Amino acid sequence: MTLIRTLSLFLALSLLPLAQVWAQSHSDVTVSEEEIEERVRSAPRGNAANNIAHFSPDGSRITTMTPGGTFAIRDLETKDILQSFPGQSRYTYEATWSPDGSMLASSSVDGTVHLWDVDSGQRVAVLDQFSNGSPTMGGGITEARFSPDGRYLAVLQRYTPGRVAVWDMQEEAEVMRVERSGKVYGMAWGEEGQQIYTAEEDGAMYSWSFPAGKEVDRWKVQDDYLFDIDVAGSRIVVGGRSGVLHVLNIDDGRIIQRLRQGSFVNRAAIVPNSPFVAGVSSDGMLKVWNSDTGALHFQRFAHNANAYSVTVSPDHRTLATVGQDRYVRLWDVETGALLGTIGGTETR
């Protein structure tokens, strides 16, 4: 079977229904804030997490990266490993899901993206065409994001010269490339798949038309560089070295809120269909804010050292954070309760 036919089969699968994976009770829900902080501080170093954990589209599973560069799919209810993957020739940054849950795209410092069949665990393609034929892209590929319809895959090379390239998986061809003179730290698709947004080292956000690759808008929000970006509905949130989360209106570029995270913002996330935005920072903190009022909804000492990432579950009820302590921790969006921990000997 050709690569095109294989990928077309995966992309044709229907979107799985959302699972209510947190319907059962969790013993951690009743743990006090002080007990959570002590647990985080005193836990032995974990072994299951590095960089970014991504929820599956149906909300029942999560991808976790190991310090050795391999990655796994885990069941969110049991925390058990369902499948393991070998990763790539060098450090693997993350593994993201296709919208229908049939594929994973893993990105690596070796400058390639590997596509994996979730059901079989087999690698179905290696994409190394993103730098004019060279198998590497300098600092490697730090993000790979499927378009909302699952047909396209946008990849980000962070380091100078930063670039975004988009691959059409049906036609097996690159259809868009944006070259930048400086570093590009974050990337996100617009909800309709007609624009791609970037966060860059000049302290500005950009929007690019897809597939033309033309600059549509530029919003300067700070002097220090921006490190991450998320888009949902009419909101954009960005954060970076200044330790501030900037929330903007996507239609007019108006800054809605400047929220003081307090330390270097590694990742920012919007909770769809709610006023909440979340940020994690180099001091190990998770903070969730009400972007309508600017009030702090809750804050938690999430990781003993750098907090690398925060992602939102498909049902918008759970946050997953990953830290330098090599744990994934799961948090209730409404209450801030610790729902579970993945990694080390006390996985629960």
GROMACS .gro file of N, CA, C and O in nm, residues 70-124:
model
  220
   70THR      N    1   1.238   0.829   2.418
   70THR     CA    2   1.127   0.748   2.372
   70THR      C    3   0.997   0.811   2.420
   70THR      O    4   0.998   0.906   2.498
   71PHE      N    5   0.885   0.756   2.375
   71PHE     CA    6   0.757   0.808   2.425
   71PHE      C    7   0.656   0.696   2.432
   71PHE      O    8   0.676   0.587   2.376
   72ALA      N    9   0.549   0.723   2.504
   72ALA     CA   10   0.449   0.619   2.530
   72ALA      C   11   0.310   0.678   2.528
   72ALA      O   12   0.290   0.798   2.550
   73ILE      N   13   0.212   0.592   2.502
   73ILE     CA   14   0.071   0.625   2.521
   73ILE      C   15   0.027   0.558   2.651
   73ILE      O   16   0.048   0.438   2.670
   74ARG      N   17  -0.034   0.637   2.740
   74ARG     CA   18  -0.082   0.584   2.867
   74ARG      C   19  -0.233   0.599   2.877
   74ARG      O   20  -0.291   0.694   2.824
   75ASP      N   21  -0.292   0.505   2.946
   75ASP     CA   22  -0.434   0.512   2.979
   75ASP      C   23  -0.450   0.613   3.093
   75ASP      O   24  -0.383   0.602   3.196
   76LEU      N   25  -0.539   0.709   3.077
   76LEU     CA   26  -0.551   0.814   3.178
   76LEU      C   27  -0.617   0.765   3.306
   76LEU      O   28  -0.591   0.818   3.414
   77GLU      N   29  -0.701   0.664   3.296
   77GLU     CA   30  -0.768   0.616   3.417
   77GLU      C   31  -0.674   0.530   3.500
   77GLU      O   32  -0.664   0.546   3.622
   78THR      N   33  -0.603   0.438   3.436
   78THR     CA   34  -0.516   0.346   3.509
   78THR      C   35  -0.372   0.393   3.518
   78THR      O   36  -0.295   0.343   3.600
   79LYS      N   37  -0.333   0.486   3.432
   79LYS     CA   38  -0.195   0.536   3.417
   79LYS      C   39  -0.102   0.432   3.354
   79LYS      O   40   0.018   0.455   3.341
   80ASP      N   41  -0.155   0.317   3.311
   80ASP     CA   42  -0.073   0.212   3.253
   80ASP      C   43  -0.026   0.250   3.112
   80ASP      O   44  -0.095   0.321   3.038
   81ILE      N   45   0.092   0.200   3.076
   81ILE     CA   46   0.142   0.219   2.940
   81ILE      C   47   0.069   0.124   2.846
   81ILE      O   48   0.067   0.002   2.868
   82LEU      N   49   0.007   0.179   2.743
   82LEU     CA   50  -0.063   0.099   2.643
   82LEU      C   51   0.027   0.064   2.526
   82LEU      O   52   0.017  -0.044   2.470
   83GLN      N   53   0.114   0.160   2.487
   83GLN     CA   54   0.207   0.138   2.378
   83GLN      C   55   0.334   0.219   2.404
   83GLN      O   56   0.327   0.329   2.460
   84SER      N   57   0.446   0.166   2.360
   84SER     CA   58   0.573   0.239   2.367
   84SER      C   59   0.628   0.257   2.227
   84SER      O   60   0.610   0.169   2.140
   85PHE      N   61   0.697   0.368   2.205
   85PHE     CA   62   0.753   0.401   2.075
   85PHE      C   63   0.901   0.432   2.091
   85PHE      O   64   0.943   0.489   2.193
   86PRO      N   65   0.982   0.399   1.992
   86PRO     CA   66   1.127   0.413   2.008
   86PRO      C   67   1.178   0.556   1.996
   86PRO      O   68   1.294   0.581   2.027
   87GLY      N   69   1.097   0.648   1.950
   87GLY     CA   70   1.147   0.783   1.930
   87GLY      C   71   1.231   0.792   1.804
   87GLY      O   72   1.216   0.712   1.711
   88GLN      N   73   1.324   0.887   1.800
   88GLN     CA   74   1.400   0.913   1.679
   88GLN      C   75   1.550   0.907   1.708
   88GLN      O   76   1.591   0.870   1.818
   89SER      N   77   1.630   0.943   1.608
   89SER     CA   78   1.774   0.924   1.624
   89SER      C   79   1.835   1.016   1.728
   89SER      O   80   1.939   0.985   1.785
   90ARG      N   81   1.769   1.127   1.754
   90ARG     CA   82   1.814   1.218   1.858
   90ARG      C   83   1.693   1.258   1.942
   90ARG      O   84   1.584   1.207   1.924
   91TYR      N   85   1.711   1.349   2.034
   91TYR     CA   86   1.610   1.387   2.133
   91TYR      C   87   1.475   1.416   2.068
   91TYR      O   88   1.465   1.494   1.974
   92THR      N   89   1.370   1.352   2.118
   92THR     CA   90   1.235   1.372   2.067
   92THR      C   91   1.162   1.472   2.157
   92THR      O   92   1.152   1.452   2.277
   93TYR      N   93   1.112   1.581   2.095
   93TYR     CA   94   1.050   1.688   2.173
   93TYR      C   95   0.911   1.650   2.223
   93TYR      O   96   0.877   1.671   2.339
   94GLU      N   97   0.826   1.600   2.133
   94GLU     CA   98   0.687   1.575   2.171
   94GLU      C   99   0.622   1.484   2.068
   94GLU      O  100   0.678   1.459   1.960
   95ALA      N  101   0.504   1.435   2.100
   95ALA     CA  102   0.424   1.354   2.008
   95ALA      C  103   0.281   1.404   2.015
   95ALA      O  104   0.218   1.398   2.121
   96THR      N  105   0.229   1.453   1.903
   96THR     CA  106   0.095   1.512   1.898
   96THR      C  107   0.001   1.421   1.819
   96THR      O  108   0.043   1.349   1.729
   97TRP      N  109  -0.127   1.430   1.852
   97TRP     CA  110  -0.229   1.343   1.792
   97TRP      C  111  -0.292   1.408   1.669
   97TRP      O  112  -0.312   1.530   1.664
   98SER      N  113  -0.326   1.326   1.571
   98SER     CA  114  -0.412   1.374   1.463
   98SER      C  115  -0.553   1.392   1.518
   98SER      O  116  -0.590   1.331   1.619
   99PRO      N  117  -0.635   1.478   1.456
   99PRO     CA  118  -0.768   1.505   1.510
   99PRO      C  119  -0.857   1.381   1.524
   99PRO      O  120  -0.943   1.378   1.611
  100ASP      N  121  -0.837   1.280   1.441
  100ASP     CA  122  -0.918   1.160   1.452
  100ASP      C  123  -0.857   1.055   1.544
  100ASP      O  124  -0.913   0.947   1.564
  101GLY      N  125  -0.741   1.084   1.602
  101GLY     CA  126  -0.678   0.994   1.697
  101GLY      C  127  -0.609   0.874   1.636
  101GLY      O  128  -0.563   0.786   1.708
  102SER      N  129  -0.595   0.870   1.503
  102SER     CA  130  -0.537   0.752   1.438
  102SER      C  131  -0.386   0.759   1.424
  102SER      O  132  -0.321   0.656   1.407
  103MET      N  133  -0.329   0.881   1.432
  103MET     CA  134  -0.186   0.897   1.411
  103MET      C  135  -0.124   0.984   1.518
  103MET      O  136  -0.191   1.067   1.581
  104LEU      N  137   0.008   0.967   1.535
  104LEU     CA  138   0.090   1.056   1.615
  104LEU      C  139   0.199   1.112   1.526
  104LEU      O  140   0.252   1.043   1.438
  105ALA      N  141   0.234   1.238   1.551
  105ALA     CA  142   0.347   1.301   1.484
  105ALA      C  143   0.450   1.337   1.590
  105ALA      O  144   0.422   1.417   1.680
  106SER      N  145   0.568   1.276   1.584
  106SER     CA  146   0.674   1.306   1.680
  106SER      C  147   0.779   1.393   1.614
  106SER      O  148   0.819   1.370   1.500
  107SER      N  149   0.823   1.496   1.686
  107SER     CA  150   0.920   1.591   1.634
  107SER      C  151   1.049   1.579   1.713
  107SER      O  152   1.048   1.549   1.832
  108SER      N  153   1.162   1.607   1.645
  108SER     CA  154   1.290   1.576   1.706
  108SER      C  155   1.397   1.678   1.670
  108SER      O  156   1.389   1.748   1.569
  109VAL      N  157   1.500   1.681   1.755
  109VAL     CA  158   1.616   1.765   1.729
  109VAL      C  159   1.692   1.717   1.606
  109VAL      O  160   1.776   1.790   1.552
  110ASP      N  161   1.664   1.596   1.557
  110ASP     CA  162   1.733   1.549   1.436
  110ASP      C  163   1.675   1.611   1.309
  110ASP      O  164   1.720   1.581   1.198
  111GLY      N  165   1.573   1.698   1.323
  111GLY     CA  166   1.519   1.770   1.208
  111GLY      C  167   1.413   1.694   1.131
  111GLY      O  168   1.377   1.735   1.021
  112THR      N  169   1.362   1.586   1.186
  112THR     CA  170   1.260   1.508   1.117
  112THR      C  171   1.132   1.501   1.199
  112THR      O  172   1.131   1.524   1.320
  113VAL      N  173   1.024   1.467   1.130
  113VAL     CA  174   0.897   1.433   1.193
  113VAL      C  175   0.864   1.290   1.153
  113VAL      O  176   0.872   1.255   1.035
  114HIS      N  177   0.830   1.207   1.250
  114HIS     CA  178   0.790   1.070   1.223
  114HIS      C  179   0.640   1.057   1.247
  114HIS      O  180   0.587   1.109   1.346
  115LEU      N  181   0.572   0.987   1.156
  115LEU     CA  182   0.430   0.961   1.168
  115LEU      C  183   0.410   0.816   1.209
  115LEU      O  184   0.471   0.725   1.151
  116TRP      N  185   0.321   0.795   1.309
  116TRP     CA  186   0.301   0.663   1.369
  116TRP      C  187   0.154   0.625   1.363
  116TRP      O  188   0.066   0.708   1.388
  117ASP      N  189   0.129   0.499   1.332
  117ASP     CA  190  -0.005   0.443   1.339
  117ASP      C  191  -0.034   0.408   1.485
  117ASP      O  192   0.037   0.325   1.544
  118VAL      N  193  -0.136   0.468   1.543
  118VAL     CA  194  -0.164   0.447   1.685
  118VAL      C  195  -0.207   0.303   1.712
  118VAL      O  196  -0.165   0.243   1.812
  119ASP      N  197  -0.288   0.244   1.625
  119ASP     CA  198  -0.338   0.109   1.651
  119ASP      C  199  -0.227   0.005   1.651
  119ASP      O  200  -0.221  -0.082   1.738
  120SER      N  201  -0.138   0.012   1.552
  120SER     CA  202  -0.033  -0.089   1.540
  120SER      C  203   0.096  -0.051   1.610
  120SER      O  204   0.180  -0.137   1.637
  121GLY      N  205   0.114   0.080   1.638
  121GLY     CA  206   0.240   0.127   1.694
  121GLY      C  207   0.353   0.134   1.594
  121GLY      O  208   0.468   0.158   1.633
  122GLN      N  209   0.321   0.118   1.465
  122GLN     CA  210   0.424   0.117   1.362
  122GLN      C  211   0.446   0.256   1.303
  122GLN      O  212   0.353   0.335   1.289
  123ARG      N  213   0.570   0.282   1.265
  123ARG     CA  214   0.603   0.407   1.194
  123ARG      C  215   0.559   0.392   1.048
  123ARG      O  216   0.593   0.294   0.982
  124VAL      N  217   0.484   0.492   0.999
  124VAL     CA  218   0.432   0.484   0.862
  124VAL      C  219   0.499   0.583   0.768
  124VAL      O  220   0.487   0.569   0.646
   0.00000   0.00000   0.00000
